[in-house]
GROMACS .gro file of C-alpha atoms in nm:
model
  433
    1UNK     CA    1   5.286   3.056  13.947
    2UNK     CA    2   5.378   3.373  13.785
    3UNK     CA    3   5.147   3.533  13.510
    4UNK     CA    4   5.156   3.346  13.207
    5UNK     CA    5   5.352   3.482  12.896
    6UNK     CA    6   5.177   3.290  12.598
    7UNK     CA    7   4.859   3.068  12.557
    8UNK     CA    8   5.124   2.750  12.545
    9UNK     CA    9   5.133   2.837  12.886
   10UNK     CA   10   4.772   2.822  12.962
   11UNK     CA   11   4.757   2.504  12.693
   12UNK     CA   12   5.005   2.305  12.951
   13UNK     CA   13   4.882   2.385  13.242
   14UNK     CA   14   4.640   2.224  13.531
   15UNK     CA   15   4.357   2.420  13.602
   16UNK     CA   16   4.359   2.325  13.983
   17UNK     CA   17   4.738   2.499  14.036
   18UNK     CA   18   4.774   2.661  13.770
   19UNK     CA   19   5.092   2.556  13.742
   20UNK     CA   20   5.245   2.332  13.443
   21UNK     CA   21   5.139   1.980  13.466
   22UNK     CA   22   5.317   1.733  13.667
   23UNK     CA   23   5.245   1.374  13.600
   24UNK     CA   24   4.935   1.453  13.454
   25UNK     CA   25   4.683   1.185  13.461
   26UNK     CA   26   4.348   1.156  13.196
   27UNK     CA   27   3.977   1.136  13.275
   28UNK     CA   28   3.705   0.959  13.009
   29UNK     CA   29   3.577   1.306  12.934
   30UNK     CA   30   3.941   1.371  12.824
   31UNK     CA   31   4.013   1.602  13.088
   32UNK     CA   32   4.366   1.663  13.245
   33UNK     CA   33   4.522   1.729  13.524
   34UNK     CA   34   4.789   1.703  13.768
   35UNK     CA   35   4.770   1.340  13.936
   36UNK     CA   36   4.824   1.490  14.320
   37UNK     CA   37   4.614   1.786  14.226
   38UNK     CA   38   4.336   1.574  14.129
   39UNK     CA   39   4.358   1.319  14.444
   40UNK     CA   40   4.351   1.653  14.683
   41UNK     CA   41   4.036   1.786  14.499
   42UNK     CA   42   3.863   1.489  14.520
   43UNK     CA   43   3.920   1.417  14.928
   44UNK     CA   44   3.810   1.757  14.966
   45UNK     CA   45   3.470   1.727  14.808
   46UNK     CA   46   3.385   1.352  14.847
   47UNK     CA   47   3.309   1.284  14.559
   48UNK     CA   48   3.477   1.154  14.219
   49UNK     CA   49   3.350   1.382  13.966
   50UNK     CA   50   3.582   1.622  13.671
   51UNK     CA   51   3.680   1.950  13.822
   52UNK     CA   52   3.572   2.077  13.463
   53UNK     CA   53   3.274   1.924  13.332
   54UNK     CA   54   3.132   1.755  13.658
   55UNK     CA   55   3.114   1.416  13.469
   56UNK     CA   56   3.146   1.096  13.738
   57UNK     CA   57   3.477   0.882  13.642
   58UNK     CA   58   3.474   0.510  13.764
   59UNK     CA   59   3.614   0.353  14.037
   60UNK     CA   60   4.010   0.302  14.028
   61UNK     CA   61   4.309   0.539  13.942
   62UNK     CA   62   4.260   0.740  13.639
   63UNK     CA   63   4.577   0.635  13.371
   64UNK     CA   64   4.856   0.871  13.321
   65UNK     CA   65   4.865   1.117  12.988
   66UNK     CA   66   5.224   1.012  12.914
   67UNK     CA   67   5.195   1.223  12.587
   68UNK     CA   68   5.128   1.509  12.766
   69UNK     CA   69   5.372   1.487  13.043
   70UNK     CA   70   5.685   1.438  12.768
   71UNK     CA   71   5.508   1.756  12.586
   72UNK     CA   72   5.511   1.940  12.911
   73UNK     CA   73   5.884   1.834  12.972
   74UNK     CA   74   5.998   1.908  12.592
   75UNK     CA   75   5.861   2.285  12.647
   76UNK     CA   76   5.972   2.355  12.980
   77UNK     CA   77   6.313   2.254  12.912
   78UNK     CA   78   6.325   2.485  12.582
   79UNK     CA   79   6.134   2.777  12.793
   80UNK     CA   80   6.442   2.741  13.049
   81UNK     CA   81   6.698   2.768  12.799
   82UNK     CA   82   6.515   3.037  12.632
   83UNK     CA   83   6.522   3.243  12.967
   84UNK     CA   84   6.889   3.141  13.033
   85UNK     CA   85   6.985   3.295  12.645
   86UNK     CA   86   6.778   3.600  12.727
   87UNK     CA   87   6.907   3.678  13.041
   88UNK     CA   88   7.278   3.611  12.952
   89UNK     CA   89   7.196   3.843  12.595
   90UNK     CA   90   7.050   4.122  12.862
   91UNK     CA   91   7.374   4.155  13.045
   92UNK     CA   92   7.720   4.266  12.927
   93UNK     CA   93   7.966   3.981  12.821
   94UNK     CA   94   8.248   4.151  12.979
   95UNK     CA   95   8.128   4.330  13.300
   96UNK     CA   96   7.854   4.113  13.383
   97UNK     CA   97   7.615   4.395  13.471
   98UNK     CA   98   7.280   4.456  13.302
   99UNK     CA   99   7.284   4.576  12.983
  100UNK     CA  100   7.068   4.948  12.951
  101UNK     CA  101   7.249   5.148  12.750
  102UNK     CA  102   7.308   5.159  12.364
  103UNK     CA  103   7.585   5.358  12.212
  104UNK     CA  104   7.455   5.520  11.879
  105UNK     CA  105   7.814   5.611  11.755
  106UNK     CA  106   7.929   5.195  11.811
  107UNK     CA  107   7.604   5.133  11.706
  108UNK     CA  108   7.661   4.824  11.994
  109UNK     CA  109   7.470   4.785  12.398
  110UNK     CA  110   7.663   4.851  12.687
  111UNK     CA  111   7.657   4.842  13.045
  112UNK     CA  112   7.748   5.107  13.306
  113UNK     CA  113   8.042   5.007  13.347
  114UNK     CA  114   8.109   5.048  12.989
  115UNK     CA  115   8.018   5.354  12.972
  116UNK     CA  116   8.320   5.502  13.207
  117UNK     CA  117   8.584   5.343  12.930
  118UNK     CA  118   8.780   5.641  12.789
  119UNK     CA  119   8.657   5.557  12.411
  120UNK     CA  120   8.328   5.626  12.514
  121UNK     CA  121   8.364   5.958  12.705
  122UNK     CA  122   8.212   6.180  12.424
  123UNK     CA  123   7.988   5.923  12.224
  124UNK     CA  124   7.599   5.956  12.201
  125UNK     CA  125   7.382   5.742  12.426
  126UNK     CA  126   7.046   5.653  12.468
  127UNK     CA  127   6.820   5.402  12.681
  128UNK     CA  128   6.819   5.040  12.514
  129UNK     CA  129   6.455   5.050  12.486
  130UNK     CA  130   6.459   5.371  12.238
  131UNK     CA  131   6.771   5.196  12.065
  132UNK     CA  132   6.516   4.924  11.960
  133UNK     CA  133   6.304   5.173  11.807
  134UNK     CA  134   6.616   5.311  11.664
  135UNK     CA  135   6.708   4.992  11.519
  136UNK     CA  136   6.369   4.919  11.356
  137UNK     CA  137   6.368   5.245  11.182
  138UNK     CA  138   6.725   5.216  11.062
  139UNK     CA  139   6.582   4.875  10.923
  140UNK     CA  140   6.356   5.080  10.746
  141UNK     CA  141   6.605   5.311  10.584
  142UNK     CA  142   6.804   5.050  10.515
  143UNK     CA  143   6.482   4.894  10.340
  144UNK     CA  144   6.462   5.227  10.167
  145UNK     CA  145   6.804   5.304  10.071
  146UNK     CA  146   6.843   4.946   9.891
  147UNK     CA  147   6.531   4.994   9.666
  148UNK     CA  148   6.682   5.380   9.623
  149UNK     CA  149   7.056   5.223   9.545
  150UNK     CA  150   6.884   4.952   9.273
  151UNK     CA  151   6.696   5.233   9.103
  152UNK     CA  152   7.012   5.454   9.090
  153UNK     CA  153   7.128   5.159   8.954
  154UNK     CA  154   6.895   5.124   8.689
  155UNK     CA  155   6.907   5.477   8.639
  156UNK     CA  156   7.256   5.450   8.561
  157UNK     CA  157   7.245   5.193   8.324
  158UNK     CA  158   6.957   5.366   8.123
  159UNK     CA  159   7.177   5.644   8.094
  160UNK     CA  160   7.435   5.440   7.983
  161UNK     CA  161   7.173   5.289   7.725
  162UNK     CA  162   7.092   5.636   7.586
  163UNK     CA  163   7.421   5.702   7.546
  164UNK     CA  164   7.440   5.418   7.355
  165UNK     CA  165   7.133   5.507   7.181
  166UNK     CA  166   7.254   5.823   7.074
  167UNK     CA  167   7.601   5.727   6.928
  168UNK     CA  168   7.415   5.445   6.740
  169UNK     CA  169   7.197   5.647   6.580
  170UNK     CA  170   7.459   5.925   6.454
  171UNK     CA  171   7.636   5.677   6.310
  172UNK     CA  172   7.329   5.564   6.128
  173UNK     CA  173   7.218   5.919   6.053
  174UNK     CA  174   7.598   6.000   5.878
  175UNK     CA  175   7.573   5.642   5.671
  176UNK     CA  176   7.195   5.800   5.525
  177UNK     CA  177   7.358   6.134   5.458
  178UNK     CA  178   7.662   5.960   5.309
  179UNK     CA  179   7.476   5.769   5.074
  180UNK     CA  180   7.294   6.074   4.997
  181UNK     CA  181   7.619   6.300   4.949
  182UNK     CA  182   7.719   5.964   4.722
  183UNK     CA  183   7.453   5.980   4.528
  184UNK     CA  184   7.416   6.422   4.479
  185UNK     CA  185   7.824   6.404   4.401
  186UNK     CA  186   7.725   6.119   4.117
  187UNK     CA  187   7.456   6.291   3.976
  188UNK     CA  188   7.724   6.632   3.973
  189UNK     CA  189   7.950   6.437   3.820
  190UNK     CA  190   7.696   6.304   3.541
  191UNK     CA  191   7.530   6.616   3.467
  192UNK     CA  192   7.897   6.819   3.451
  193UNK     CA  193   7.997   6.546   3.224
  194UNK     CA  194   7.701   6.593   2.982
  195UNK     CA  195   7.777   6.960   2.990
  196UNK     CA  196   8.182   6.918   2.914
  197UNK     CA  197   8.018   6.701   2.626
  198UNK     CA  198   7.788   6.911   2.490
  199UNK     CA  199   8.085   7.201   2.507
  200UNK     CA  200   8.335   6.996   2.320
  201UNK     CA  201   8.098   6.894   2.038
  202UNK     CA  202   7.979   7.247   1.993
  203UNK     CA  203   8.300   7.357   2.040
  204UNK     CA  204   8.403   7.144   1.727
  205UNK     CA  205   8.154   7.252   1.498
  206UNK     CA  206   8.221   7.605   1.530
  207UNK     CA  207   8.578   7.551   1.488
  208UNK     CA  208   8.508   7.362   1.201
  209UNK     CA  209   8.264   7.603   1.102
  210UNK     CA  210   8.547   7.879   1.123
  211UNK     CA  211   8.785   7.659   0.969
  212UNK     CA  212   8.560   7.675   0.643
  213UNK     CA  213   8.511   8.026   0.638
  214UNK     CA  214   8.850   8.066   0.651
  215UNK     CA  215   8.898   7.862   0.356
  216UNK     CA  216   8.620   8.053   0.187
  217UNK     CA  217   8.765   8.391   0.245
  218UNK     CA  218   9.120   8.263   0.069
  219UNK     CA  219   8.887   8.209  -0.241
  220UNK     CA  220   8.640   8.546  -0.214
  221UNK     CA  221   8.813   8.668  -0.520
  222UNK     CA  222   8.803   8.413  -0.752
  223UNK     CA  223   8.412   8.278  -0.728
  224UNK     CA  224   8.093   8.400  -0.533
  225UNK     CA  225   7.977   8.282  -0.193
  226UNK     CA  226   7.683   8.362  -0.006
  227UNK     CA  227   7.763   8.519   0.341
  228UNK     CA  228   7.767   8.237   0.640
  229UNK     CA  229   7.493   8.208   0.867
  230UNK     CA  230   7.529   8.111   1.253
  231UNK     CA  231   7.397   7.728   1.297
  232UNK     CA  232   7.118   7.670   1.533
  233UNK     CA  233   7.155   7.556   1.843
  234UNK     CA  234   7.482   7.662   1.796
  235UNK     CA  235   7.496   7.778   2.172
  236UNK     CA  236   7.517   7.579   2.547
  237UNK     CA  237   7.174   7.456   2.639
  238UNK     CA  238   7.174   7.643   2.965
  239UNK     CA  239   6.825   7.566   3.044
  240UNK     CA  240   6.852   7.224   2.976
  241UNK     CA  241   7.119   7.199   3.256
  242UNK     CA  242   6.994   7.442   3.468
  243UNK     CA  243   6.621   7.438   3.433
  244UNK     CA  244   6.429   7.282   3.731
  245UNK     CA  245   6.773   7.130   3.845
  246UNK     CA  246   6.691   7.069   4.179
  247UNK     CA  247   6.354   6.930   4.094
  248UNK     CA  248   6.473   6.684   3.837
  249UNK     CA  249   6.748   6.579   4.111
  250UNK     CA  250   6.505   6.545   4.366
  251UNK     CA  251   6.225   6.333   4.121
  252UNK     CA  252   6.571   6.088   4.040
  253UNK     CA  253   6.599   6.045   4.419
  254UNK     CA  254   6.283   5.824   4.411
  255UNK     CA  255   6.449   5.612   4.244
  256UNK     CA  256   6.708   5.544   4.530
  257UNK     CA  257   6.475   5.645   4.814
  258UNK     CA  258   6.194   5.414   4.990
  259UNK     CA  259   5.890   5.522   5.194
  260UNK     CA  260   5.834   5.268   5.464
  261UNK     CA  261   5.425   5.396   5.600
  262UNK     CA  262   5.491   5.202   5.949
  263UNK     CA  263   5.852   5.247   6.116
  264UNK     CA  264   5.893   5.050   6.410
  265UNK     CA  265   5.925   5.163   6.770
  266UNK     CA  266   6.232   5.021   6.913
  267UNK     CA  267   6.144   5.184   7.283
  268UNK     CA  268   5.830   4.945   7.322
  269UNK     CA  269   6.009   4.633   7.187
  270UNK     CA  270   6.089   4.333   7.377
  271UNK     CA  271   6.421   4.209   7.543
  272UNK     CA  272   6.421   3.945   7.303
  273UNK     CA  273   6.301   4.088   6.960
  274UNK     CA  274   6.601   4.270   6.783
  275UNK     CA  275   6.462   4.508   6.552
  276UNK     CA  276   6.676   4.602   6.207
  277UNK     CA  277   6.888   4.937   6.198
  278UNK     CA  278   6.606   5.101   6.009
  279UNK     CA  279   6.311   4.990   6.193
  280UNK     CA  280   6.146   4.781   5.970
  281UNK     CA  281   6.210   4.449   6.065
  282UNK     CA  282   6.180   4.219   6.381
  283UNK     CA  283   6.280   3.880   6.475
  284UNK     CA  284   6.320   3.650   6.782
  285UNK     CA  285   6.689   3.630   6.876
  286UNK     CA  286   6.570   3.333   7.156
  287UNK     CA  287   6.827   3.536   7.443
  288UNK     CA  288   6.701   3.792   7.673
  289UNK     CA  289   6.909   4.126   7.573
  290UNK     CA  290   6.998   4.350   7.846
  291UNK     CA  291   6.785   4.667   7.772
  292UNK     CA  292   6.601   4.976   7.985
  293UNK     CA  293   6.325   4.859   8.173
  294UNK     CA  294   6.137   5.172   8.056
  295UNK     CA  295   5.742   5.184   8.087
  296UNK     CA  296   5.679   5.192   7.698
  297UNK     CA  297   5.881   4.846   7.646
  298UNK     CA  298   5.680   4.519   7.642
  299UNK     CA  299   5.773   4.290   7.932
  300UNK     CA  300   5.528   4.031   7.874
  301UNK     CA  301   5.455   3.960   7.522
  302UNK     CA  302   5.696   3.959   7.241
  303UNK     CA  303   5.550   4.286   7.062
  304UNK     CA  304   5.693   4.579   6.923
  305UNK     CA  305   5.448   4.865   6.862
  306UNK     CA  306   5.473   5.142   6.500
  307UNK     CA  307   5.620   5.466   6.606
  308UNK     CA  308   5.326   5.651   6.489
  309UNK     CA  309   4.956   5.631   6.660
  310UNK     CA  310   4.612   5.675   6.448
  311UNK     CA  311   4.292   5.871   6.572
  312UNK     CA  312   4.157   5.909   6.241
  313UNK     CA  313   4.146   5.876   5.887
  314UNK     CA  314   4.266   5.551   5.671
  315UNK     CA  315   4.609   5.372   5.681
  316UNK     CA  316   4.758   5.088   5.533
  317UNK     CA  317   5.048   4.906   5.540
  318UNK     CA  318   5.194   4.550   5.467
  319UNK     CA  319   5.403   4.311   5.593
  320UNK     CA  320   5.661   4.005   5.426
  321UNK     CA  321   5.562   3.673   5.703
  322UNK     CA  322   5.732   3.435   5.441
  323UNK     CA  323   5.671   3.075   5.554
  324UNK     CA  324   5.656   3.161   5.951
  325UNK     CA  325   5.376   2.925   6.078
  326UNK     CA  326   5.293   3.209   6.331
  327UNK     CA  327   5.282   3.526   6.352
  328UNK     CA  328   5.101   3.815   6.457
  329UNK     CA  329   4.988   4.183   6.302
  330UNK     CA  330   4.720   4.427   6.384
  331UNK     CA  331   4.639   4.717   6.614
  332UNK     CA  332   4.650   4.788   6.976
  333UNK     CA  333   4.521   5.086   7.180
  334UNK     CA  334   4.772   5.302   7.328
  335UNK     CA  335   4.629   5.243   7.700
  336UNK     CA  336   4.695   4.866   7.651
  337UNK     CA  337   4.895   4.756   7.921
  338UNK     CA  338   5.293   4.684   7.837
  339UNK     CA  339   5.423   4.576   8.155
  340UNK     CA  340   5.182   4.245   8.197
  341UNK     CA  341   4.875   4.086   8.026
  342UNK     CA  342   4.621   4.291   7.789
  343UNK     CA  343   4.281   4.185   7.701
  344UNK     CA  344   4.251   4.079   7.300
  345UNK     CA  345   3.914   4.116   7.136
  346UNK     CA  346   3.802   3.800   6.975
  347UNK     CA  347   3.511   3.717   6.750
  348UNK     CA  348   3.249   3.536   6.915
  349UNK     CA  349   3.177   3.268   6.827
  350UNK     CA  350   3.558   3.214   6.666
  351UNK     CA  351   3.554   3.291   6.312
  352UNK     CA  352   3.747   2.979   6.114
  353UNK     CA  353   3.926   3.212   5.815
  354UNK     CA  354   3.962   3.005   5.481
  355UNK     CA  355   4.215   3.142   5.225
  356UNK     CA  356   4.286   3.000   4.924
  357UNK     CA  357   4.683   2.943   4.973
  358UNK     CA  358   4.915   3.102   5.262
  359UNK     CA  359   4.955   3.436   5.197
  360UNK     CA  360   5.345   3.536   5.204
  361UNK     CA  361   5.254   3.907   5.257
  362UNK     CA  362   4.979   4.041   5.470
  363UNK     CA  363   4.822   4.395   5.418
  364UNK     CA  364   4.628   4.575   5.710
  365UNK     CA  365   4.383   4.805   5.601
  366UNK     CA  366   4.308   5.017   5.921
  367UNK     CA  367   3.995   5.262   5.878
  368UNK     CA  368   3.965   5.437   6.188
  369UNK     CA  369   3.618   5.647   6.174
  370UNK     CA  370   3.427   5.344   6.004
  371UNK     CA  371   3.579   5.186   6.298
  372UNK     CA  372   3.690   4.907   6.085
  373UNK     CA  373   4.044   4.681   6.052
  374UNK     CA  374   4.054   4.471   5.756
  375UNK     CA  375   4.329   4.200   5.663
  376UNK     CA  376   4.417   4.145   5.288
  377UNK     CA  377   4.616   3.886   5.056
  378UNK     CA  378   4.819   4.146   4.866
  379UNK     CA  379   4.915   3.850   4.616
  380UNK     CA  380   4.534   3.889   4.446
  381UNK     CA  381   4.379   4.156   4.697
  382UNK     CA  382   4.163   3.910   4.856
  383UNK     CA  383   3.977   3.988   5.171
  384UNK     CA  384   4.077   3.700   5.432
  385UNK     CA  385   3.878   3.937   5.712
  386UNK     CA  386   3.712   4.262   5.843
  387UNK     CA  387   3.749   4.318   6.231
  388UNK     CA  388   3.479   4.586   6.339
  389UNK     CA  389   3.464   4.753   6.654
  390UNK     CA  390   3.396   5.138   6.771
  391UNK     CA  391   3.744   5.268   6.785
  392UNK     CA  392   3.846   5.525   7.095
  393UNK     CA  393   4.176   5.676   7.180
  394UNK     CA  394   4.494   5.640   6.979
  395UNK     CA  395   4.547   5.288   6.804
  396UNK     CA  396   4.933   5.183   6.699
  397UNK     CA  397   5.032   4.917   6.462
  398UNK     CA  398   5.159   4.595   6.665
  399UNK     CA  399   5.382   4.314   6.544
  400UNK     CA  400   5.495   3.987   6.669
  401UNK     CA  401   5.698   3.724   6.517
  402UNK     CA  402   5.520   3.516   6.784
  403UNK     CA  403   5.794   3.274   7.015
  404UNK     CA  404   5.798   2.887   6.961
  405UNK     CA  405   6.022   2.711   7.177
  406UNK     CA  406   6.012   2.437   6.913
  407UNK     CA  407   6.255   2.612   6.709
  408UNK     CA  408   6.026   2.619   6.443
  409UNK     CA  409   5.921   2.977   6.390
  410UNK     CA  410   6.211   3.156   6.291
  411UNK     CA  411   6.247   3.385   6.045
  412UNK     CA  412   6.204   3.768   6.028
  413UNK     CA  413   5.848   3.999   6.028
  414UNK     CA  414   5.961   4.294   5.742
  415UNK     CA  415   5.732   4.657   5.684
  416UNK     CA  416   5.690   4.650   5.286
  417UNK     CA  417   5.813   4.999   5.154
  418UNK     CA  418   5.654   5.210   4.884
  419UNK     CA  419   5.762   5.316   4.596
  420UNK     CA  420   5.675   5.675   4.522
  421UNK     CA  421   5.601   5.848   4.230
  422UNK     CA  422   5.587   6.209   4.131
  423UNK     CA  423   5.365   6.354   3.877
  424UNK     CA  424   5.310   6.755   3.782
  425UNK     CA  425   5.013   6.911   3.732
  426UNK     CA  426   4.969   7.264   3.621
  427UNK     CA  427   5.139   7.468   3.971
  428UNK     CA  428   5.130   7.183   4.147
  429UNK     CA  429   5.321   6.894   4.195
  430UNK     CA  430   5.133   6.563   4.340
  431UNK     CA  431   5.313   6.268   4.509
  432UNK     CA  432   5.215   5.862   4.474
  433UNK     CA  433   5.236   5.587   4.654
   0.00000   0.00000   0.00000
């Protein structure tokens, strides 16, 4: 038999012929082998004993492995067919002569005969074998040049998203500086008003005050007047109007103006928060919005991060939960992973926080070199609890308005602004919160 091209061969064959079994009979020691080969081997050695193991078998024809002959017929039959298909596939369809060629510009094997057709006269060839090689490292590129084309792709669509960005956030940009330009031309108009005012009623008085003279003078000769005096305050308070003008404008700004101490970062957020046009406010929209899969953006939990990191110092800020059942505020280290799980820290044993009512508001009192985070009721200023830990690296504010498939957990997180105050002191001028 010729060499054996798999261990299915070896499996199904007789170990006397070494050929695949035919009508292959079974010993008690579960041996096999071919029924004639078996016969032969035992005349020759007078004896009935296993060719294998040397184990006596009793008196009488050993049965026939029927399971193993139909095994032996399935696989030859498929092997045959299997050689037929490979042998047909090795020679040329049309010519009928063996196949050893492969035309690199047709990308397609040919024969000899092929090779003289006038199309081909000028193409590149090479030996079948190498085109196999060829092939597997064009499978490669191809590999390669499908993960390139998807991160073109994505390329392209982030650039398409920043374009986006951008025009969003002019637009935004010119409504702030609108309602600033509202507000400066309405405090122009206000203070030029007060001015025309002041001018007209001033204005008045002199001319009445002229008016009177006038009437004295007709008079001079017939009774004696004491000579007229200019009124105080008879002039245009200039300094009034003009004095500290930009200040004063600027201190009446507060009034329309808010300080928000966290802004919101809406790079890290994920595809399903929406975050509010001035970064203050999240919520769950429940659909999956087609955004950037940049490496700041949170792919696994619904977070959004502050746009500002702490190493040091205190900060504080608080945030409107209204009647959300969940919900969840507090730090995160800047190293924390975005694109999968992070590890939280937890108390251990878990602390069970008591609070007198549900706080609507929640203030986080961060306290970086005491390496301490603290979590207030700003309704009364009670303590519900102090998280303490040694603090490393940069730590950002994190939000979550925590998803419930339930439906039961809408509703928005909102940053509390500040309102600021402005108080002079000598040469200096100090600013509130």
């Amino acid at each position: 038999m010729a060499a054996k091209t798999s261990s299915m061969d070896e499996e199904l064959s007789c170990c006397i012929c070494s050929d695949f079994f035919r009508d292959p009979v079974v010993l008690k020691c579960a041996h096999s082998f071919c029924g004639a080969c078996l016969q032969r081997f035992w005349a020759q050695n007078s004896s009935r004993e296993c060719p294998l193991c040397r184990r006596k078998s009793s008196v009488g024809d050993p049965p026939l492995n029927i399971v193993l002959r139909n095994v032996v017929e399935l696989y030859s039959k498929q092997r045959s067919e299997r050689e037929v298909v490979e042998k047909s596939a090795s020679r040329c369809s049309l010519h009928g002569e063996k196949i050893l060629l492969f035309c690199i510009e047709d990308q397609e094997p040919i024969c000899v005969v092929c090779l003289t057709a006038k199309k081909r006269r000028n193409h590149q060839l090479c030996p079948v074998e190498e085109a196999k090689d060829l092939r597997a490292s064009l499978i490669l590129l191809k590999e390669k040049l499908e993960k390139f084309t998807k991160v073109k792709q994505e390329f392209e669509e982030t650039a398409k998203h920043i374009k986006s960005q951008s025009q969003q956030t002019e637009k935004r940009i010119k409504e702030e500086f609108e309602k600033l330009h509202q507000f400066l031309r309405e405090e122009e108009e206000a203070r030029l008003s007060v001015l025309r005012e002041e001018e007209v009623q001033k204005s008045k008085r002199m001319k009445d005050e002229i008016e009177n003279i006038s009437q004295q003078v007709s008079t001079l000769a017939q009774c004696s007047l004491q000579y007229p005096k200019l009124p105080s305050g008879a002039l245009i308070d200039v300094t009034k109007h003009l004095g500290s003008l930009r200040f004063k404008v600027w201190e009446k700004m507060l009034e329309i103006v808010q300080y928000t101490p966290v802004t919101l970062d809406l790079n890290t957020a994920h595809p399903w928060l929406s975050v509010s046009d001035d970064l203050t406010s999240l919520r769950d929209t429940g659909v999956k919005q087609q955004l950037p899969d940049n490496p700041e953006r949170f792919t696994h939990y619904v977070n959004v991060l502050g746009s500002e990191g702490f190493n040091s110092g205190k900060r504080s800020w608080e945030v409107t939960v209204g009647d959300k059942p969940e919900w969840d505020v507090g730090v995160v280290k800047g190293s924390a992973m975005r694109r999968g799980k992070f590890t939280c820290t937890f108390t251990s044993p878990s602390t069970r926080l008591r609070v007198k009512w549900k706080p609507r508001r929640i203030r986080v009192q961060l306290d970086y070199d005491r390496g301490e985070v603290s979590f207030f009721n700003p309704a009364d200023m009670s303590l519900i609890y102090t998280f303490k830990d040694r603090f490393t690296g940069t730590l950002f504010p994190v939000f979550s308005p925590c998803v419930n498939n339930k439906g039961s957990n809408t509703g928005a997180l909102k940053i509390c602004p500040v309102r600021l105050s402005v108080t002079a002191e000598s040469d200096r001028v100090l600013i509130y919160q």
